[in-house]
Amino acid sequence: MNYLDKQNTDPWFNLAAEEVALKSSSDDILMLWENQPSVELGKHQNAMAEVNHPFVLEHQIPVIRRISGGGTVYHDHGNLNFSVITTVENRERSIDFHQFAEPIILFLKQFGLEVAFHGKTNLAVNGKKFSGNAAHVFKNRVLHHGTLLFNTDLNQLEQSIRPAEAAIRDKSIKSVRSEIINLQTLLPGIPALSEFQLQFKQFLFDYFSITQSRTFSKGELTEIQQLVDEKYKNPDWNYGYSPAYQFNKSGKLLGRKAELTLEVKKGIIVDLQLQSALLPKHLIQSIQHQLINKPHHPQAMNTNIQFLEPQLQTDGITASALFNLLI
């Protein structure tokens, strides 16, 4: 196994880098990395159901879909991420969370911490989760990765991935909310994430018998950047890759209760119904005309509402009020 040192905190780059390391190289790989504040969705989740969009938009926290399953997680500079990529002989038995969690359990046992599984994929101490894990299989290669909360901003975490205010009916994978804890509170002898990462890295080098480190080649970096541009920064992947869903939300327009229902398929609004006592019929029809057959994600909603803004102002409605109802 080789240690792949990427030293990058760009969340789009880091997710693309994992995919390139999984699909374009043949060596077994270990990576340890941090991300700037960001929200990562599981592959089969609905972004509109999992994320508190008003909060992440206000704080400029990107929402990105990863290739592995599981639930939504929050990353920041207080969270250490690990990735293990291996080649396997039997695809059917390639995902083993207990196997890949063993080094974490053994490492923390050195500090007197008794780590146990919390559900199928999470790790916890005294019932409080500090690590979420996920996996993805590509041909005979398997990616296993996870988070280690060390001194993450827990308030920002909870606000970012708080379930949406809207009532959403779909068949997507739902995140399981758990009580969480930062490892720093349990490890008073390790004051900073940098020290924790150094000790964990040394332990993993011994555990996996790692003798070589490398960085990405020029060709790999080109491939990563292409994947960032075409996939990981593309709303079609981050929002459109989702099961069909019905989005129901209540709000206020013109000081009166407004009820919105969207039918969304492959990320596209196929039907929109808006009811409010004071809304003129012609305005509702204009909103339907502008938004039906458009993508349902914040960037697209903001762009399309701008075309409606003159009419909204005429009828006494702010663009922000309509935008907040739609997300």
mmCIF file of C-alpha atoms in Angstrom:
data_model
loop_
_atom_site.group_PDB
_atom_site.id
_atom_site.type_symbol
_atom_site.label_atom_id
_atom_site.label_comp_id
_atom_site.label_asym_id
_atom_site.label_seq_id
_atom_site.Cartn_x
_atom_site.Cartn_y
_atom_site.Cartn_z
ATOM 1 C CA MET A 1 0.000 0.000 0.000
ATOM 2 C CA ASN A 2 1.154 3.542 -0.809
ATOM 3 C CA TYR A 3 0.361 6.769 0.999
ATOM 4 C CA LEU A 4 -1.035 9.322 -1.442
ATOM 5 C CA ASP A 5 -0.267 12.801 -0.157
ATOM 6 C CA LYS A 6 -2.578 15.367 -1.752
ATOM 7 C CA GLN A 7 -2.394 18.282 0.728
ATOM 8 C CA ASN A 8 -5.498 19.976 -0.628
ATOM 9 C CA THR A 9 -8.539 21.213 1.267
ATOM 10 C CA ASP A 10 -10.721 21.933 -1.766
ATOM 11 C CA PRO A 11 -13.768 19.633 -1.333
ATOM 12 C CA TRP A 12 -14.439 19.333 -5.075
ATOM 13 C CA PHE A 13 -10.809 18.376 -5.717
ATOM 14 C CA ASN A 14 -10.731 15.856 -2.884
ATOM 15 C CA LEU A 15 -13.836 13.978 -4.010
ATOM 16 C CA ALA A 16 -12.620 13.922 -7.606
ATOM 17 C CA ALA A 17 -9.186 12.780 -6.401
ATOM 18 C CA GLU A 18 -10.724 9.788 -4.641
ATOM 19 C CA GLU A 19 -12.565 8.774 -7.801
ATOM 20 C CA VAL A 20 -9.436 9.070 -9.951
ATOM 21 C CA ALA A 21 -7.374 7.086 -7.427
ATOM 22 C CA LEU A 22 -10.079 4.405 -7.378
ATOM 23 C CA LYS A 23 -10.642 4.101 -11.118
ATOM 24 C CA SER A 24 -7.389 5.119 -12.787
ATOM 25 C CA SER A 25 -4.682 3.589 -10.618
ATOM 26 C CA SER A 26 -3.946 0.015 -9.615
ATOM 27 C CA ASP A 27 -2.028 0.392 -6.349
ATOM 28 C CA ASP A 28 -3.540 0.108 -2.884
ATOM 29 C CA ILE A 29 -3.796 3.604 -1.438
ATOM 30 C CA LEU A 30 -4.207 5.370 1.894
ATOM 31 C CA MET A 31 -5.142 9.065 2.043
ATOM 32 C CA LEU A 32 -5.679 11.399 5.001
ATOM 33 C CA TRP A 33 -7.193 14.785 4.241
ATOM 34 C CA GLU A 34 -9.192 17.779 5.392
ATOM 35 C CA ASN A 35 -11.876 19.781 3.626
ATOM 36 C CA GLN A 36 -12.935 23.373 3.791
ATOM 37 C CA PRO A 37 -16.462 23.691 5.238
ATOM 38 C CA SER A 38 -18.740 21.673 2.953
ATOM 39 C CA VAL A 39 -21.653 19.255 2.957
ATOM 40 C CA GLU A 40 -21.302 15.865 1.278
ATOM 41 C CA LEU A 41 -24.338 13.870 0.224
ATOM 42 C CA GLY A 42 -24.501 10.116 -0.119
ATOM 43 C CA LYS A 43 -24.845 8.993 -3.730
ATOM 44 C CA HIS A 44 -28.528 8.057 -3.468
ATOM 45 C CA GLN A 45 -29.754 10.991 -1.396
ATOM 46 C CA ASN A 46 -31.959 13.981 -2.156
ATOM 47 C CA ALA A 47 -30.087 17.233 -1.557
ATOM 48 C CA MET A 48 -33.296 19.191 -1.090
ATOM 49 C CA ALA A 49 -34.339 16.853 1.739
ATOM 50 C CA GLU A 50 -31.017 16.590 3.564
ATOM 51 C CA VAL A 51 -29.637 20.121 3.650
ATOM 52 C CA ASN A 52 -30.634 23.350 5.377
ATOM 53 C CA HIS A 53 -30.236 25.442 2.228
ATOM 54 C CA PRO A 54 -30.936 28.892 3.719
ATOM 55 C CA PHE A 55 -28.084 28.282 6.186
ATOM 56 C CA VAL A 56 -25.517 26.831 3.757
ATOM 57 C CA LEU A 57 -26.232 29.549 1.197
ATOM 58 C CA GLU A 58 -25.800 32.282 3.802
ATOM 59 C CA HIS A 59 -22.499 30.770 4.957
ATOM 60 C CA GLN A 60 -21.297 29.851 1.442
ATOM 61 C CA ILE A 61 -21.015 26.156 2.269
ATOM 62 C CA PRO A 62 -21.049 24.039 -0.910
ATOM 63 C CA VAL A 63 -23.207 20.927 -1.245
ATOM 64 C CA ILE A 64 -21.517 18.098 -3.151
ATOM 65 C CA ARG A 65 -22.560 14.531 -3.940
ATOM 66 C CA ARG A 66 -20.011 11.740 -3.476
ATOM 67 C CA ILE A 67 -19.888 8.368 -5.263
ATOM 68 C CA SER A 68 -20.384 6.257 -2.131
ATOM 69 C CA GLY A 69 -23.688 5.553 -0.423
ATOM 70 C CA GLY A 70 -24.713 6.369 3.113
ATOM 71 C CA GLY A 71 -25.814 9.592 4.731
ATOM 72 C CA THR A 72 -25.010 13.273 4.571
ATOM 73 C CA VAL A 73 -21.941 14.550 6.433
ATOM 74 C CA TYR A 74 -20.452 17.937 7.233
ATOM 75 C CA HIS A 75 -16.736 18.612 6.761
ATOM 76 C CA ASP A 76 -14.525 21.401 8.067
ATOM 77 C CA HIS A 77 -10.963 21.912 9.279
ATOM 78 C CA GLY A 78 -11.772 20.163 12.551
ATOM 79 C CA ASN A 79 -12.637 16.929 10.781
ATOM 80 C CA LEU A 80 -10.086 14.395 9.523
ATOM 81 C CA ASN A 81 -11.080 12.252 6.562
ATOM 82 C CA PHE A 82 -9.497 8.952 5.637
ATOM 83 C CA SER A 83 -9.672 6.928 2.427
ATOM 84 C CA VAL A 84 -8.491 3.364 1.863
ATOM 85 C CA ILE A 85 -8.542 2.016 -1.702
ATOM 86 C CA THR A 86 -7.742 -1.639 -2.350
ATOM 87 C CA THR A 87 -7.953 -4.240 -5.086
ATOM 88 C CA VAL A 88 -10.114 -7.248 -4.207
ATOM 89 C CA GLU A 89 -10.622 -10.703 -5.679
ATOM 90 C CA ASN A 90 -14.282 -11.139 -4.716
ATOM 91 C CA ARG A 91 -16.578 -8.187 -5.431
ATOM 92 C CA GLU A 92 -19.443 -9.764 -3.487
ATOM 93 C CA ARG A 93 -17.465 -9.668 -0.239
ATOM 94 C CA SER A 94 -15.499 -6.491 -0.873
ATOM 95 C CA ILE A 95 -17.342 -4.146 1.516
ATOM 96 C CA ASP A 96 -16.486 -4.949 5.124
ATOM 97 C CA PHE A 97 -16.896 -1.979 7.443
ATOM 98 C CA HIS A 98 -15.585 -3.918 10.420
ATOM 99 C CA GLN A 99 -12.352 -4.723 8.589
ATOM 100 C CA PHE A 100 -11.674 -1.125 7.592
ATOM 101 C CA ALA A 101 -12.710 0.268 10.983
ATOM 102 C CA GLU A 102 -10.301 -1.989 12.864
ATOM 103 C CA PRO A 103 -7.278 0.365 12.686
ATOM 104 C CA ILE A 104 -9.387 3.250 14.022
ATOM 105 C CA ILE A 105 -10.623 1.117 16.907
ATOM 106 C CA LEU A 106 -7.108 -0.111 17.721
ATOM 107 C CA PHE A 107 -5.586 3.370 17.466
ATOM 108 C CA LEU A 108 -8.080 4.913 19.877
ATOM 109 C CA LYS A 109 -7.815 1.943 22.238
ATOM 110 C CA GLN A 110 -4.241 3.102 22.933
ATOM 111 C CA PHE A 111 -5.776 6.152 24.617
ATOM 112 C CA GLY A 112 -8.207 4.106 26.679
ATOM 113 C CA LEU A 113 -11.217 4.705 24.433
ATOM 114 C CA GLU A 114 -13.620 1.837 23.855
ATOM 115 C CA VAL A 115 -15.009 2.283 20.353
ATOM 116 C CA ALA A 116 -18.112 0.423 19.199
ATOM 117 C CA PHE A 117 -20.202 0.343 16.051
ATOM 118 C CA HIS A 118 -23.273 2.548 16.155
ATOM 119 C CA GLY A 119 -25.510 1.070 13.493
ATOM 120 C CA LYS A 120 -23.985 -0.542 10.428
ATOM 121 C CA THR A 121 -21.380 2.050 9.484
ATOM 122 C CA ASN A 122 -20.853 4.557 12.312
ATOM 123 C CA LEU A 123 -18.334 4.471 15.149
ATOM 124 C CA ALA A 124 -19.122 5.795 18.605
ATOM 125 C CA VAL A 125 -17.770 6.167 22.126
ATOM 126 C CA ASN A 126 -20.341 5.805 24.914
ATOM 127 C CA GLY A 127 -23.088 5.852 22.308
ATOM 128 C CA LYS A 128 -21.974 9.163 20.787
ATOM 129 C CA LYS A 129 -20.965 9.095 17.128
ATOM 130 C CA PHE A 130 -17.613 10.487 16.009
ATOM 131 C CA SER A 131 -17.156 8.672 12.693
ATOM 132 C CA GLY A 132 -19.356 7.916 9.704
ATOM 133 C CA ASN A 133 -18.179 5.479 7.034
ATOM 134 C CA ALA A 134 -19.179 4.639 3.472
ATOM 135 C CA ALA A 135 -17.908 2.530 0.580
ATOM 136 C CA HIS A 136 -18.045 2.230 -3.198
ATOM 137 C CA VAL A 137 -17.048 -0.654 -5.470
ATOM 138 C CA PHE A 138 -15.715 -0.136 -8.997
ATOM 139 C CA LYS A 139 -14.899 -3.363 -10.871
ATOM 140 C CA ASN A 140 -12.369 -5.100 -8.601
ATOM 141 C CA ARG A 141 -11.498 -1.953 -6.656
ATOM 142 C CA VAL A 142 -13.124 -0.794 -3.434
ATOM 143 C CA LEU A 143 -13.067 2.628 -1.821
ATOM 144 C CA HIS A 144 -13.731 2.797 1.891
ATOM 145 C CA HIS A 145 -13.730 6.239 3.452
ATOM 146 C CA GLY A 146 -14.942 7.993 6.537
ATOM 147 C CA THR A 147 -14.870 10.978 8.848
ATOM 148 C CA LEU A 148 -13.261 11.501 12.237
ATOM 149 C CA LEU A 149 -14.722 14.399 14.206
ATOM 150 C CA PHE A 150 -11.886 15.922 16.211
ATOM 151 C CA ASN A 151 -12.817 19.554 16.899
ATOM 152 C CA THR A 152 -15.471 20.218 14.282
ATOM 153 C CA ASP A 153 -17.796 23.190 14.701
ATOM 154 C CA LEU A 154 -20.763 21.147 15.927
ATOM 155 C CA ASN A 155 -23.201 24.048 15.755
ATOM 156 C CA GLN A 156 -22.351 24.629 12.101
ATOM 157 C CA LEU A 157 -22.581 20.880 11.467
ATOM 158 C CA GLU A 158 -26.037 20.635 13.018
ATOM 159 C CA GLN A 159 -27.315 23.738 11.236
ATOM 160 C CA SER A 160 -25.967 22.657 7.831
ATOM 161 C CA ILE A 161 -27.452 19.180 7.745
ATOM 162 C CA ARG A 162 -30.643 19.896 9.621
ATOM 163 C CA PRO A 163 -33.536 18.305 7.688
ATOM 164 C CA ALA A 164 -35.316 20.602 5.270
ATOM 165 C CA GLU A 165 -38.397 22.518 6.416
ATOM 166 C CA ALA A 166 -40.290 21.185 3.409
ATOM 167 C CA ALA A 167 -42.202 17.917 3.510
ATOM 168 C CA ILE A 168 -40.590 15.766 0.844
ATOM 169 C CA ARG A 169 -41.970 12.459 -0.380
ATOM 170 C CA ASP A 170 -39.451 10.290 -2.181
ATOM 171 C CA LYS A 171 -37.550 7.001 -2.072
ATOM 172 C CA SER A 172 -34.094 8.423 -1.433
ATOM 173 C CA ILE A 173 -31.750 7.183 1.293
ATOM 174 C CA LYS A 174 -32.375 9.168 4.485
ATOM 175 C CA SER A 175 -29.664 10.211 6.901
ATOM 176 C CA VAL A 176 -29.962 8.837 10.430
ATOM 177 C CA ARG A 177 -29.512 11.597 13.007
ATOM 178 C CA SER A 178 -27.307 10.658 15.958
ATOM 179 C CA GLU A 179 -25.833 12.289 19.030
ATOM 180 C CA ILE A 180 -22.275 13.256 18.138
ATOM 181 C CA ILE A 181 -19.032 14.045 19.933
ATOM 182 C CA ASN A 182 -15.640 15.530 19.094
ATOM 183 C CA LEU A 183 -12.694 13.272 19.872
ATOM 184 C CA GLN A 184 -10.760 16.226 21.261
ATOM 185 C CA THR A 185 -13.016 16.197 24.330
ATOM 186 C CA LEU A 186 -11.932 12.588 24.959
ATOM 187 C CA LEU A 187 -8.236 13.088 24.166
ATOM 188 C CA PRO A 188 -6.995 15.955 26.374
ATOM 189 C CA GLY A 189 -3.385 15.040 25.624
ATOM 190 C CA ILE A 190 -3.804 15.860 21.916
ATOM 191 C CA PRO A 191 -4.453 19.600 21.627
ATOM 192 C CA ALA A 192 -4.757 19.993 17.853
ATOM 193 C CA LEU A 193 -5.961 18.128 14.787
ATOM 194 C CA SER A 194 -2.480 18.351 13.259
ATOM 195 C CA GLU A 195 -1.033 16.336 16.159
ATOM 196 C CA PHE A 196 -3.907 13.846 16.008
ATOM 197 C CA GLN A 197 -3.362 13.391 12.268
ATOM 198 C CA LEU A 198 0.376 12.887 12.724
ATOM 199 C CA GLN A 199 -0.078 10.179 15.349
ATOM 200 C CA PHE A 200 -2.877 8.476 13.408
ATOM 201 C CA LYS A 201 -0.809 8.547 10.219
ATOM 202 C CA GLN A 202 2.169 6.929 11.966
ATOM 203 C CA PHE A 203 -0.101 4.233 13.366
ATOM 204 C CA LEU A 204 -1.607 3.522 9.930
ATOM 205 C CA PHE A 205 1.825 3.326 8.297
ATOM 206 C CA ASP A 206 2.686 0.526 10.731
ATOM 207 C CA TYR A 207 -0.735 -1.136 10.487
ATOM 208 C CA PHE A 208 -0.719 -1.286 6.672
ATOM 209 C CA SER A 209 3.083 -1.708 6.382
ATOM 210 C CA ILE A 210 3.328 1.412 4.231
ATOM 211 C CA THR A 211 6.835 2.201 3.040
ATOM 212 C CA GLN A 212 6.209 4.570 0.129
ATOM 213 C CA SER A 213 4.472 7.902 -0.327
ATOM 214 C CA ARG A 214 3.614 9.595 -3.579
ATOM 215 C CA THR A 215 1.736 12.571 -4.973
ATOM 216 C CA PHE A 216 -0.584 12.775 -7.950
ATOM 217 C CA SER A 217 1.067 12.723 -11.350
ATOM 218 C CA LYS A 218 0.527 15.542 -13.836
ATOM 219 C CA GLY A 219 -1.810 13.286 -15.804
ATOM 220 C CA GLU A 220 -3.822 12.424 -12.687
ATOM 221 C CA LEU A 221 -4.130 16.099 -11.767
ATOM 222 C CA THR A 222 -5.466 16.869 -15.243
ATOM 223 C CA GLU A 223 -8.006 14.055 -14.889
ATOM 224 C CA ILE A 224 -9.023 15.294 -11.444
ATOM 225 C CA GLN A 225 -9.597 18.846 -12.658
ATOM 226 C CA GLN A 226 -11.681 17.599 -15.570
ATOM 227 C CA LEU A 227 -13.816 15.587 -13.152
ATOM 228 C CA VAL A 228 -14.218 18.627 -10.885
ATOM 229 C CA ASP A 229 -15.425 20.774 -13.776
ATOM 230 C CA GLU A 230 -17.657 18.213 -15.455
ATOM 231 C CA LYS A 231 -19.076 16.376 -12.438
ATOM 232 C CA TYR A 232 -18.453 17.618 -8.926
ATOM 233 C CA LYS A 233 -19.271 21.277 -9.627
ATOM 234 C CA ASN A 234 -22.194 20.335 -11.849
ATOM 235 C CA PRO A 235 -25.685 20.803 -10.333
ATOM 236 C CA ASP A 236 -26.907 17.940 -12.533
ATOM 237 C CA TRP A 237 -24.780 15.608 -10.372
ATOM 238 C CA ASN A 238 -25.163 17.337 -7.023
ATOM 239 C CA TYR A 239 -28.924 17.920 -7.295
ATOM 240 C CA GLY A 240 -30.256 16.190 -10.403
ATOM 241 C CA TYR A 241 -28.963 12.721 -9.509
ATOM 242 C CA SER A 242 -31.900 11.988 -7.238
ATOM 243 C CA PRO A 243 -35.073 9.892 -7.212
ATOM 244 C CA ALA A 244 -38.308 11.596 -8.236
ATOM 245 C CA TYR A 245 -39.844 13.521 -5.354
ATOM 246 C CA GLN A 246 -42.736 15.688 -4.263
ATOM 247 C CA PHE A 247 -41.733 18.901 -2.492
ATOM 248 C CA ASN A 248 -44.355 20.483 -0.203
ATOM 249 C CA LYS A 249 -43.655 23.678 1.683
ATOM 250 C CA SER A 250 -45.611 26.376 3.491
ATOM 251 C CA GLY A 251 -44.563 29.992 3.766
ATOM 252 C CA LYS A 252 -45.897 33.512 3.525
ATOM 253 C CA LEU A 253 -46.481 35.711 0.491
ATOM 254 C CA LEU A 254 -48.155 39.106 0.846
ATOM 255 C CA GLY A 255 -48.461 38.391 4.558
ATOM 256 C CA ARG A 256 -50.713 35.399 4.019
ATOM 257 C CA LYS A 257 -50.058 31.668 4.133
ATOM 258 C CA ALA A 258 -48.830 30.188 0.851
ATOM 259 C CA GLU A 259 -48.744 26.471 0.000
ATOM 260 C CA LEU A 260 -46.310 25.192 -2.634
ATOM 261 C CA THR A 261 -46.203 21.723 -4.185
ATOM 262 C CA LEU A 262 -43.552 20.702 -6.708
ATOM 263 C CA GLU A 263 -43.295 17.443 -8.609
ATOM 264 C CA VAL A 264 -39.661 16.847 -9.529
ATOM 265 C CA LYS A 265 -38.201 14.146 -11.786
ATOM 266 C CA LYS A 266 -34.489 13.777 -12.533
ATOM 267 C CA GLY A 267 -33.989 17.116 -10.832
ATOM 268 C CA ILE A 268 -36.456 18.930 -13.121
ATOM 269 C CA ILE A 269 -39.705 20.553 -11.962
ATOM 270 C CA VAL A 270 -42.482 18.893 -13.978
ATOM 271 C CA ASP A 271 -45.406 20.423 -12.090
ATOM 272 C CA LEU A 272 -45.870 23.392 -9.758
ATOM 273 C CA GLN A 273 -48.943 24.253 -7.720
ATOM 274 C CA LEU A 274 -49.065 27.423 -5.621
ATOM 275 C CA GLN A 275 -51.998 28.441 -3.444
ATOM 276 C CA SER A 276 -52.427 31.641 -1.472
ATOM 277 C CA ALA A 277 -55.500 33.742 -0.826
ATOM 278 C CA LEU A 278 -54.076 37.052 -2.083
ATOM 279 C CA LEU A 279 -51.951 35.869 -5.025
ATOM 280 C CA PRO A 280 -53.393 36.984 -8.370
ATOM 281 C CA LYS A 281 -54.005 34.165 -10.824
ATOM 282 C CA HIS A 282 -51.879 35.774 -13.526
ATOM 283 C CA LEU A 283 -48.852 35.812 -11.181
ATOM 284 C CA ILE A 284 -49.263 32.131 -10.305
ATOM 285 C CA GLN A 285 -49.423 31.334 -14.015
ATOM 286 C CA SER A 286 -46.269 33.370 -14.660
ATOM 287 C CA ILE A 287 -44.427 31.519 -11.895
ATOM 288 C CA GLN A 288 -45.546 28.184 -13.332
ATOM 289 C CA HIS A 289 -44.482 29.202 -16.827
ATOM 290 C CA GLN A 290 -41.052 30.348 -15.640
ATOM 291 C CA LEU A 291 -40.210 27.456 -13.306
ATOM 292 C CA ILE A 292 -41.782 24.322 -14.795
ATOM 293 C CA ASN A 293 -39.200 22.340 -16.814
ATOM 294 C CA LYS A 294 -36.389 24.058 -14.913
ATOM 295 C CA PRO A 295 -33.954 22.380 -12.485
ATOM 296 C CA HIS A 296 -34.906 22.445 -8.809
ATOM 297 C CA HIS A 297 -31.805 23.681 -7.053
ATOM 298 C CA PRO A 298 -30.856 27.048 -5.509
ATOM 299 C CA GLN A 299 -28.732 28.336 -8.385
ATOM 300 C CA ALA A 300 -31.417 27.637 -10.992
ATOM 301 C CA MET A 301 -34.210 28.974 -8.788
ATOM 302 C CA ASN A 302 -32.319 32.215 -8.187
ATOM 303 C CA THR A 303 -31.616 32.672 -11.903
ATOM 304 C CA ASN A 304 -35.195 32.035 -12.964
ATOM 305 C CA ILE A 305 -36.740 34.193 -10.256
ATOM 306 C CA GLN A 306 -34.736 37.137 -11.604
ATOM 307 C CA PHE A 307 -36.818 36.961 -14.785
ATOM 308 C CA LEU A 308 -39.948 37.220 -12.634
ATOM 309 C CA GLU A 309 -38.701 40.061 -10.447
ATOM 310 C CA PRO A 310 -40.376 42.989 -12.284
ATOM 311 C CA GLN A 311 -43.763 41.266 -12.090
ATOM 312 C CA LEU A 312 -43.202 40.197 -8.488
ATOM 313 C CA GLN A 313 -42.429 43.791 -7.509
ATOM 314 C CA THR A 314 -45.554 45.016 -9.285
ATOM 315 C CA ASP A 315 -47.627 42.605 -7.205
ATOM 316 C CA GLY A 316 -45.818 43.490 -3.970
ATOM 317 C CA ILE A 317 -43.787 40.286 -3.533
ATOM 318 C CA THR A 318 -40.043 40.169 -2.935
ATOM 319 C CA ALA A 319 -37.899 37.783 -4.935
ATOM 320 C CA SER A 320 -36.360 36.511 -1.686
ATOM 321 C CA ALA A 321 -39.781 35.509 -0.319
ATOM 322 C CA LEU A 322 -40.491 33.364 -3.371
ATOM 323 C CA PHE A 323 -36.948 31.967 -3.372
ATOM 324 C CA ASN A 324 -37.226 30.901 0.285
ATOM 325 C CA LEU A 325 -40.480 29.112 -0.473
ATOM 326 C CA LEU A 326 -38.837 27.170 -3.306
ATOM 327 C CA ILE A 327 -35.872 25.879 -1.292
#
